[in-house]
mmCIF file of C-alpha atoms and ligand atoms in Angstrom:
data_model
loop_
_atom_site.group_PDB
_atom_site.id
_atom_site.type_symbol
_atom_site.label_atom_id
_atom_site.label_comp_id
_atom_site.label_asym_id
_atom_site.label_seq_id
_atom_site.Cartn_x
_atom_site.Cartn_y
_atom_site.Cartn_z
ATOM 1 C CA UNK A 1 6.474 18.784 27.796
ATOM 2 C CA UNK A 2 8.558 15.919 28.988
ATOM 3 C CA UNK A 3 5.269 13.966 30.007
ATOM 4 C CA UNK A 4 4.078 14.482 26.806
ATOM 5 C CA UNK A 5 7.428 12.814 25.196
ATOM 6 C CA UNK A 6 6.404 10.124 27.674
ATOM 7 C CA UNK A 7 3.045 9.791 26.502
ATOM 8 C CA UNK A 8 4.773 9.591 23.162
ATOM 9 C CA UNK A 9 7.437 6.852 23.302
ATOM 10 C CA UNK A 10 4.678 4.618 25.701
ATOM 11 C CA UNK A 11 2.252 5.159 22.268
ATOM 12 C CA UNK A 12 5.462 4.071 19.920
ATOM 13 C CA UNK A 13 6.177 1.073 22.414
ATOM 14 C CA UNK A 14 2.839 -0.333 22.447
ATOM 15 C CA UNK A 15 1.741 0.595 19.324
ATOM 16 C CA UNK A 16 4.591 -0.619 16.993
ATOM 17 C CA UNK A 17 5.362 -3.955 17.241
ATOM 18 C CA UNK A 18 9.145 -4.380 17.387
ATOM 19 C CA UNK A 19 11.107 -1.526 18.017
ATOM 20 C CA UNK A 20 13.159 0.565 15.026
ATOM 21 C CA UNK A 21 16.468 -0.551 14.689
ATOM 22 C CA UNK A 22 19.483 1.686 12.793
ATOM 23 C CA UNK A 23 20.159 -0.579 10.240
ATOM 24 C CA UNK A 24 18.448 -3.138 8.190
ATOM 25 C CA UNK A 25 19.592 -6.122 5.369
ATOM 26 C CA UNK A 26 16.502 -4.860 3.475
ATOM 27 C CA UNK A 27 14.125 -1.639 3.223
ATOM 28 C CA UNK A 28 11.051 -1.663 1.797
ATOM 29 C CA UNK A 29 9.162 1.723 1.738
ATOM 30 C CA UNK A 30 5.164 1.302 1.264
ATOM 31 C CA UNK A 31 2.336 -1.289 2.339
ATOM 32 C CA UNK A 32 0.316 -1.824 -0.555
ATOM 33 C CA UNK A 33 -0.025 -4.368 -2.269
ATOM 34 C CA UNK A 34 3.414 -4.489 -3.626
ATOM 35 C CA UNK A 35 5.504 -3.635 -0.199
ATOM 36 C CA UNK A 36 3.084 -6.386 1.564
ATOM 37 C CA UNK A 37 3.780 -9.123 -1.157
ATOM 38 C CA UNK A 38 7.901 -8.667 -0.988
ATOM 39 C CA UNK A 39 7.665 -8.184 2.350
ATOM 40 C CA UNK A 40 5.885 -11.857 2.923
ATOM 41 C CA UNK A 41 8.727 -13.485 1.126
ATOM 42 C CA UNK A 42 10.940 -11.708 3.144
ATOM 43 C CA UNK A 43 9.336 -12.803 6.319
ATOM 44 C CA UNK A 44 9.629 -16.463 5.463
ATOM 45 C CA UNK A 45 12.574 -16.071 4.475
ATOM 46 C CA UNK A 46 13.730 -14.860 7.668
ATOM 47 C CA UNK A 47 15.369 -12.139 6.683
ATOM 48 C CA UNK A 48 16.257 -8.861 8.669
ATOM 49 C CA UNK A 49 13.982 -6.248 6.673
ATOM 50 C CA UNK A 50 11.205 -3.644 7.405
ATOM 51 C CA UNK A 51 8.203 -2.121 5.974
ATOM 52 C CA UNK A 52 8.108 1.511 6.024
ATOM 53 C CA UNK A 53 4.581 2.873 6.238
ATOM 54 C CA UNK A 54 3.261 7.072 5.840
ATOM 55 C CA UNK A 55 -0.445 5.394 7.212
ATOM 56 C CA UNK A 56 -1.654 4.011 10.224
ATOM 57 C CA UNK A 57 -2.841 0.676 7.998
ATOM 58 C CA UNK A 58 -1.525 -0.863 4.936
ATOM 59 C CA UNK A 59 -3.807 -0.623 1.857
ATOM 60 C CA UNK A 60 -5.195 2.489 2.147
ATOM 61 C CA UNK A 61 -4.507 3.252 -1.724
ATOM 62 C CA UNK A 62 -8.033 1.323 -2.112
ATOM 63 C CA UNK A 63 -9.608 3.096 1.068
ATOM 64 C CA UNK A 64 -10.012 6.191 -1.398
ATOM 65 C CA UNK A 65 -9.163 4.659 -5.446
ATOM 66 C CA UNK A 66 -10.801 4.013 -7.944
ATOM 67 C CA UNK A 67 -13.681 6.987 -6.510
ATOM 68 C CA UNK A 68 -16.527 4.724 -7.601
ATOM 69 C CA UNK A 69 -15.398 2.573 -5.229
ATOM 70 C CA UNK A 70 -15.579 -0.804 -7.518
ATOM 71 C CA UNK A 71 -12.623 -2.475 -8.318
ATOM 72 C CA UNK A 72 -12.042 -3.050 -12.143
ATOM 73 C CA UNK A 73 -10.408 -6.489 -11.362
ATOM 74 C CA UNK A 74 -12.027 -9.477 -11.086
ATOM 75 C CA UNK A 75 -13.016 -11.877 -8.140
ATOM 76 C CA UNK A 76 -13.784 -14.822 -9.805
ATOM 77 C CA UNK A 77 -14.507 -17.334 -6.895
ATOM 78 C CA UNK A 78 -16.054 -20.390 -8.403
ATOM 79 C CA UNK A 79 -13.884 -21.236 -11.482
ATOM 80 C CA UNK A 80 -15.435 -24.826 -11.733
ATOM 81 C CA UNK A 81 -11.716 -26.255 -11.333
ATOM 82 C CA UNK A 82 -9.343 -27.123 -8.038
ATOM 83 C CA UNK A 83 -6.578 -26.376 -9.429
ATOM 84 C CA UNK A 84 -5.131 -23.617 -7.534
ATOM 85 C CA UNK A 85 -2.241 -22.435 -10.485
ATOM 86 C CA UNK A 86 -6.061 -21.960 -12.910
ATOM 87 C CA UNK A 87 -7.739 -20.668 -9.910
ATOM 88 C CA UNK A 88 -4.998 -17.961 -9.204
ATOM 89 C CA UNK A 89 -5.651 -16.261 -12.483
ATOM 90 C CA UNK A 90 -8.587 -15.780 -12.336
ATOM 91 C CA UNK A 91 -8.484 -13.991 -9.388
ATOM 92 C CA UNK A 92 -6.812 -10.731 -9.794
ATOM 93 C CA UNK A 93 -6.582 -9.447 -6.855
ATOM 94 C CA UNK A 94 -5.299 -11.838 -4.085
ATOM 95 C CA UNK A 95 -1.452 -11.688 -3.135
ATOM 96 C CA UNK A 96 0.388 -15.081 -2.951
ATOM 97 C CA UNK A 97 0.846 -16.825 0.066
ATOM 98 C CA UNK A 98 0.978 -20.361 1.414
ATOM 99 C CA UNK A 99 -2.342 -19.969 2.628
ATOM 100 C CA UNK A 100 -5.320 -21.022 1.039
ATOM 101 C CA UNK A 101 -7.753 -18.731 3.331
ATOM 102 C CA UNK A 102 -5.846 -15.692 3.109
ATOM 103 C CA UNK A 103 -7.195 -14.973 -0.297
ATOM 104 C CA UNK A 104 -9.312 -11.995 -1.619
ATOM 105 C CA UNK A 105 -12.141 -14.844 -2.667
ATOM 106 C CA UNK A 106 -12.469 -16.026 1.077
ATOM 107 C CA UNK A 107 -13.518 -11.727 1.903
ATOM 108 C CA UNK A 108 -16.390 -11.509 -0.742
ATOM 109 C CA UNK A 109 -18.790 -13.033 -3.393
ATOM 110 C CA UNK A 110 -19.028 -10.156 -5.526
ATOM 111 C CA UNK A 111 -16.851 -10.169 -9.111
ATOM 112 C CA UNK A 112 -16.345 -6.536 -9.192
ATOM 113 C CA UNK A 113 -16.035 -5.598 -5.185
ATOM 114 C CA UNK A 114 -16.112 -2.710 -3.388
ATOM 115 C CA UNK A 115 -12.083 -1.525 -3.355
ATOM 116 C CA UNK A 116 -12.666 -1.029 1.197
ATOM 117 C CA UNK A 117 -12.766 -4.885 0.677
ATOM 118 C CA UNK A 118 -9.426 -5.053 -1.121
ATOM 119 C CA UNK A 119 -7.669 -2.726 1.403
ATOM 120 C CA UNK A 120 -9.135 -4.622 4.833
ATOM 121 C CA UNK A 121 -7.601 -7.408 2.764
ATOM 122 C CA UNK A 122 -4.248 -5.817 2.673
ATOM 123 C CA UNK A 123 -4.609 -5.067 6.479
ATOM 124 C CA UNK A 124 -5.190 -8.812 7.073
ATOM 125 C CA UNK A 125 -2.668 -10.008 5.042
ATOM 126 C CA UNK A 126 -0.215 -7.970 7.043
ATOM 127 C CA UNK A 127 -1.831 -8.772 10.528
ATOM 128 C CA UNK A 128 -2.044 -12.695 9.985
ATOM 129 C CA UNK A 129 1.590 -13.131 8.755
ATOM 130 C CA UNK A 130 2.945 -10.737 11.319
ATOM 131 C CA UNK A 131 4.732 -8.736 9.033
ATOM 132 C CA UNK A 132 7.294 -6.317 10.007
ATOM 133 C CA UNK A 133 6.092 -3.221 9.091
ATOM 134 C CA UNK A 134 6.420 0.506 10.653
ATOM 135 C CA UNK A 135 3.206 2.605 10.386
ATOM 136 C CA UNK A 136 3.002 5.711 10.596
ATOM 137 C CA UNK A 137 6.346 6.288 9.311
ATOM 138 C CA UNK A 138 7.541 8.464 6.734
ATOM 139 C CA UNK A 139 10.229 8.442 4.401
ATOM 140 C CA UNK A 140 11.564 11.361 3.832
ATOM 141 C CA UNK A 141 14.945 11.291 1.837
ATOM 142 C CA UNK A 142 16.808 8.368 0.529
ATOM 143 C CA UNK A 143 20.713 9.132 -0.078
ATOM 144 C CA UNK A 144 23.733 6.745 -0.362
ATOM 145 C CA UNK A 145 26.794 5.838 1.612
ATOM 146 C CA UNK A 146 29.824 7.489 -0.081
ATOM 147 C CA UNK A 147 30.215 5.490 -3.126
ATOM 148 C CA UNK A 148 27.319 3.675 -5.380
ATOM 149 C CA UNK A 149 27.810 0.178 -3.674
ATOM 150 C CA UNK A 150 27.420 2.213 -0.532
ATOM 151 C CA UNK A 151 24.383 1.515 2.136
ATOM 152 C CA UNK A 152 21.403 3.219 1.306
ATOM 153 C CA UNK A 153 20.669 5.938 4.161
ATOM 154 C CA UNK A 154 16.807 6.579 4.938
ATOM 155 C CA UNK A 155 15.605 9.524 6.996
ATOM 156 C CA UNK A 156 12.040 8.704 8.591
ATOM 157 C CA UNK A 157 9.970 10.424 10.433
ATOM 158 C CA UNK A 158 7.643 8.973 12.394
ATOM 159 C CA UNK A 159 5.157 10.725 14.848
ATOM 160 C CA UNK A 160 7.611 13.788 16.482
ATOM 161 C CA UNK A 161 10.610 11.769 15.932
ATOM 162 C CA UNK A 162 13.024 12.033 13.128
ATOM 163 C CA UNK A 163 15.734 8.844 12.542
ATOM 164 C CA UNK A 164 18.299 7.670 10.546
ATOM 165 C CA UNK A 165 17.807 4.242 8.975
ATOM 166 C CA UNK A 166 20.526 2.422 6.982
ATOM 167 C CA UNK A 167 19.454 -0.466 4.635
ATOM 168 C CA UNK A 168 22.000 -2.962 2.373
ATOM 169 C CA UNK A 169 19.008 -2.728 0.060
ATOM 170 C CA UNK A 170 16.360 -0.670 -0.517
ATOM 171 C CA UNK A 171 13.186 -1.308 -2.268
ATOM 172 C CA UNK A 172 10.665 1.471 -3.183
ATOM 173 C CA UNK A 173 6.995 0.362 -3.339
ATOM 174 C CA UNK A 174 5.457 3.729 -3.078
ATOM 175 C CA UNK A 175 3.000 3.688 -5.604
ATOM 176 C CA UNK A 176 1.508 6.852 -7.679
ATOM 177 C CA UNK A 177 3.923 9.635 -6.135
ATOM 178 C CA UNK A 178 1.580 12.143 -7.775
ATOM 179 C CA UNK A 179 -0.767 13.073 -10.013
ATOM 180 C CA UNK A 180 -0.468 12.277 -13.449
ATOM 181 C CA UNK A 181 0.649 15.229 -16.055
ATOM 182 C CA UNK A 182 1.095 17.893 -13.471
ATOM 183 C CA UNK A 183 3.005 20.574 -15.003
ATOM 184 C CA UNK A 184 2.778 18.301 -18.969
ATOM 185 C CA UNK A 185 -0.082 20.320 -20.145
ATOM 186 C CA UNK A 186 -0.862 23.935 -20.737
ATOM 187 C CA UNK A 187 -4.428 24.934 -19.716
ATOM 188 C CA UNK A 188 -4.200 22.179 -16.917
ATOM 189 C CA UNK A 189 -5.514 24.658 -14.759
ATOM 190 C CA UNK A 190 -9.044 24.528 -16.047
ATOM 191 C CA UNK A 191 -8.902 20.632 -15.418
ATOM 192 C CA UNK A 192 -10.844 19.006 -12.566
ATOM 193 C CA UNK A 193 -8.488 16.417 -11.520
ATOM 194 C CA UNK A 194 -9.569 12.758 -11.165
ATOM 195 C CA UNK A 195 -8.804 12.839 -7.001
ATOM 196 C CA UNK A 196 -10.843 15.770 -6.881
ATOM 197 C CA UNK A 197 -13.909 15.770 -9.805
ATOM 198 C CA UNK A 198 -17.379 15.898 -7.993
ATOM 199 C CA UNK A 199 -18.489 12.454 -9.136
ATOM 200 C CA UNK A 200 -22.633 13.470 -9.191
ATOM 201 C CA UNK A 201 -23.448 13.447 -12.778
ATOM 202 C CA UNK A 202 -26.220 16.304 -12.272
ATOM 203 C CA UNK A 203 -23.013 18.559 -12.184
ATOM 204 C CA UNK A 204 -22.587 17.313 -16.119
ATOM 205 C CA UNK A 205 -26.101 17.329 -17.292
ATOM 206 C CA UNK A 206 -25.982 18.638 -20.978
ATOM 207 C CA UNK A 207 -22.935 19.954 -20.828
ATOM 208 C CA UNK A 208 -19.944 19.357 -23.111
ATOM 209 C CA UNK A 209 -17.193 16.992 -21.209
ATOM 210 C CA UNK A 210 -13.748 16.116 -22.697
ATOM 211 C CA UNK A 211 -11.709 13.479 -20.480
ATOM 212 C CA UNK A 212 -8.253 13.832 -20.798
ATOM 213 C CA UNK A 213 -6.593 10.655 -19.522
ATOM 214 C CA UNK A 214 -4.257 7.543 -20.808
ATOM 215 C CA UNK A 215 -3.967 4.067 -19.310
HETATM 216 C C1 FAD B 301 -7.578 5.340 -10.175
HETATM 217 C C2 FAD B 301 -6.985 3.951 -10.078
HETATM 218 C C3 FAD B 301 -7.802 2.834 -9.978
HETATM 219 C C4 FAD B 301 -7.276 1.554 -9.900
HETATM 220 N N1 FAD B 301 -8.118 0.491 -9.800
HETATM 221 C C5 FAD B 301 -7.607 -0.750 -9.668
HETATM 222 C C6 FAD B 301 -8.462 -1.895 -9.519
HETATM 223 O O1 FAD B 301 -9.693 -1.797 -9.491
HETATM 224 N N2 FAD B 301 -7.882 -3.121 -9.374
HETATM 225 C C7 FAD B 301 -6.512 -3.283 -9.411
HETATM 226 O O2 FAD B 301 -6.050 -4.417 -9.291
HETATM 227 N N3 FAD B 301 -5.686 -2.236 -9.567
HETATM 228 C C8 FAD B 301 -6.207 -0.980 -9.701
HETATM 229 N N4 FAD B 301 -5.345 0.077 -9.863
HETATM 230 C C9 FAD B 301 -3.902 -0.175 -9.919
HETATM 231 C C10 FAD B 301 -3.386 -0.362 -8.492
HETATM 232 O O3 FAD B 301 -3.854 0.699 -7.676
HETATM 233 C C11 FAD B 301 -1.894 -0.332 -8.432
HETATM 234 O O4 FAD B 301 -1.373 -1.172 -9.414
HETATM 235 C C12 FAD B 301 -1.413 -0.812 -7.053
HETATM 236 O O5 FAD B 301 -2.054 -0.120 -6.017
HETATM 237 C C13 FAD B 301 0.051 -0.594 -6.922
HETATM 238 O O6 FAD B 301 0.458 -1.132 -5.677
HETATM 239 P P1 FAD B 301 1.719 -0.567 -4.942
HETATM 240 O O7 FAD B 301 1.920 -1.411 -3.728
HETATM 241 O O8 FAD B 301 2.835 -0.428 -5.908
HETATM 242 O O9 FAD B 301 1.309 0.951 -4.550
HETATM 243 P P2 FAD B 301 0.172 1.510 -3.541
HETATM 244 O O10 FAD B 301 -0.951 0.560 -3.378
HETATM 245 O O11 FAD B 301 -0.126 2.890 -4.005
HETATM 246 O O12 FAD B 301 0.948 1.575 -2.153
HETATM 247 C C14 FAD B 301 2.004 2.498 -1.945
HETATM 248 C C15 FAD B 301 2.120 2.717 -0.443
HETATM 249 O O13 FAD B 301 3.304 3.453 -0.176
HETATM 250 C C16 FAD B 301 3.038 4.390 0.846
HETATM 251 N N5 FAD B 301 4.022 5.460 0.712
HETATM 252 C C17 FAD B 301 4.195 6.301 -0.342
HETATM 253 N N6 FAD B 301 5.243 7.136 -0.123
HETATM 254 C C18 FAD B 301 5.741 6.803 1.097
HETATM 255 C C19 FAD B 301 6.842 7.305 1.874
HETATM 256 N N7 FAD B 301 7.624 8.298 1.419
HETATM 257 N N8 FAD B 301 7.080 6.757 3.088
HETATM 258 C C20 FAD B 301 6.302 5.744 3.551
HETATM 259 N N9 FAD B 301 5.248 5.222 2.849
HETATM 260 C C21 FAD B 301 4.983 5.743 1.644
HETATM 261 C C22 FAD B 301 1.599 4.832 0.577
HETATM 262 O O14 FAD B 301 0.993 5.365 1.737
HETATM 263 C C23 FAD B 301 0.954 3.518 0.131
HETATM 264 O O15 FAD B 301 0.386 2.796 1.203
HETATM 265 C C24 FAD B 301 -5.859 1.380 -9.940
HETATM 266 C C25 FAD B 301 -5.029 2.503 -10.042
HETATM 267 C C26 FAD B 301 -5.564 3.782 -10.114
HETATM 268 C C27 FAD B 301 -4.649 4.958 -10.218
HETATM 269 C C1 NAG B 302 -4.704 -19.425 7.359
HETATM 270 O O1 NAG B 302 -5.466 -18.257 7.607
HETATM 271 C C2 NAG B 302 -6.605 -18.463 8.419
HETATM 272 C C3 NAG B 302 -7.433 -17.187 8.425
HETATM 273 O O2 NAG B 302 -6.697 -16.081 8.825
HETATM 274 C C4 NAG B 302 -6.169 -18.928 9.786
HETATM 275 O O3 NAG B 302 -7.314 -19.143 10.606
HETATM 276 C C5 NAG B 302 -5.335 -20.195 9.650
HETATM 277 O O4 NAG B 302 -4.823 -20.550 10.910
HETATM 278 C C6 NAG B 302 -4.191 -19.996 8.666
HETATM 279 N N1 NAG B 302 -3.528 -21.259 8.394
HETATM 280 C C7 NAG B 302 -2.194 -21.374 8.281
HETATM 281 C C8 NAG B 302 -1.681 -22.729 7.935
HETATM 282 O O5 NAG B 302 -1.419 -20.436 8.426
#
């Protein structure tokens, strides 16, 4: 047992690149896209602040979503103009940053890519501005301080371990924390969930199909 707890904090020390500390200026909980882009200006910044991470990678969002695997935003790589302000909007998918290369036009050609392209993007994004972020590493409950002006206090768990975090601020960049209209709808149970529908359109063939959705 005690070897294995060994094993364990030798895995957390070479696999996490600085160490967890008790207390942070600034909490940010989830790598996406959002987490990784305030979590660059925090970095250059140089400000004392953390990226809390469930996965092993950032990104991973677009490792499974949308199912049919192309994204629905656009990689538009030759715009016919320099200008990197007219470039930028035409490319939905990059995150800012003050370099040129580490855009989601210098990973592929294609205007619609595959979404794996958009989340190795994410992953190096985080790798080539070092950010600070904890994989691996859930959190679990958020409460306050005593009062409302109070430090936010995080519990995370991450591998075996179980710690106490306390952040000045906290931002949450978690994403979709579940599936849309659980519980909204009565009948639901009948409903082949989006995460979940077998995507082979033999399944369908000549059958009536109502999608029940908003955007
Ligand atoms: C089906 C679908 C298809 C889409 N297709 C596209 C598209 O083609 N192009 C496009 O631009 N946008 C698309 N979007 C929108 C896009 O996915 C979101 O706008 C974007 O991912 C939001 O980024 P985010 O960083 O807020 O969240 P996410 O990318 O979801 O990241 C949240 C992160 O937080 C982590 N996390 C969650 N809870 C915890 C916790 N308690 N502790 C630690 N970590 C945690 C998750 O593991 C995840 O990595 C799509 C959305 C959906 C639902
Ligand atoms: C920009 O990113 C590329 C690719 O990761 C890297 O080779 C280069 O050194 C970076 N340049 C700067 C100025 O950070």
């Amino acid at each position: 047992m005690m070897l294995l707890v060994y094993l364990f904090l030798l895995f957390t020390v070479v696999f996490s690149k600085s160490p967890l500390k008790t207390s942070y200026d600034q909490c940010i909980v989830g790598a996406g896209g959002g987490g990784l882009q305030i979590g660059y200006f925090n970095h250059m910044a140089n400000r004392d602040y953390v990226i809390f991470e469930k996965e092993p990678r950032a990104g991973t969002f677009f490792e499974k979503y949308p199912r049919r695997r192309k994204l629905i935003s656009v990689n538009k790589k030759y715009t016919g103009s320099t200008d990197p302000e007219f470039n930028m909007r035409h490319d939905w998918n990059s995150l800012i940053s003050h370099n040129d290369t580490m855009r989601m036009t210098s990973y592929t050609d294609e205007y619609f890519p595959d979404a794996g392209v958009l989340a190795h993007y994410f992953q190096e994004f985080a790798h080539q501005f070092d950010l600070n972020i904890q994989y691996n590493t859930e959190v679990k409950r958020v409460s306050r301080k005593s009062t409302t002006k109070g430090d936010f206090i995080l519990q995370v768990s991450q591998g075996m371990m179980d710690h106490t975090v306390s952040c000045k601020r906290l931002i949450l960049a978690t994403g979709i924390g579940r599936p849309n209209g659980i519980g909204l709808i009565s009948g639901e149970q009948y409903v082949q969930q989006y995460q979940t529908v077998d995507l082979d359109p033999e399944r369908f063939k000549a059958k009536r199909v109502l999608i029940v959705g908003k955007v």
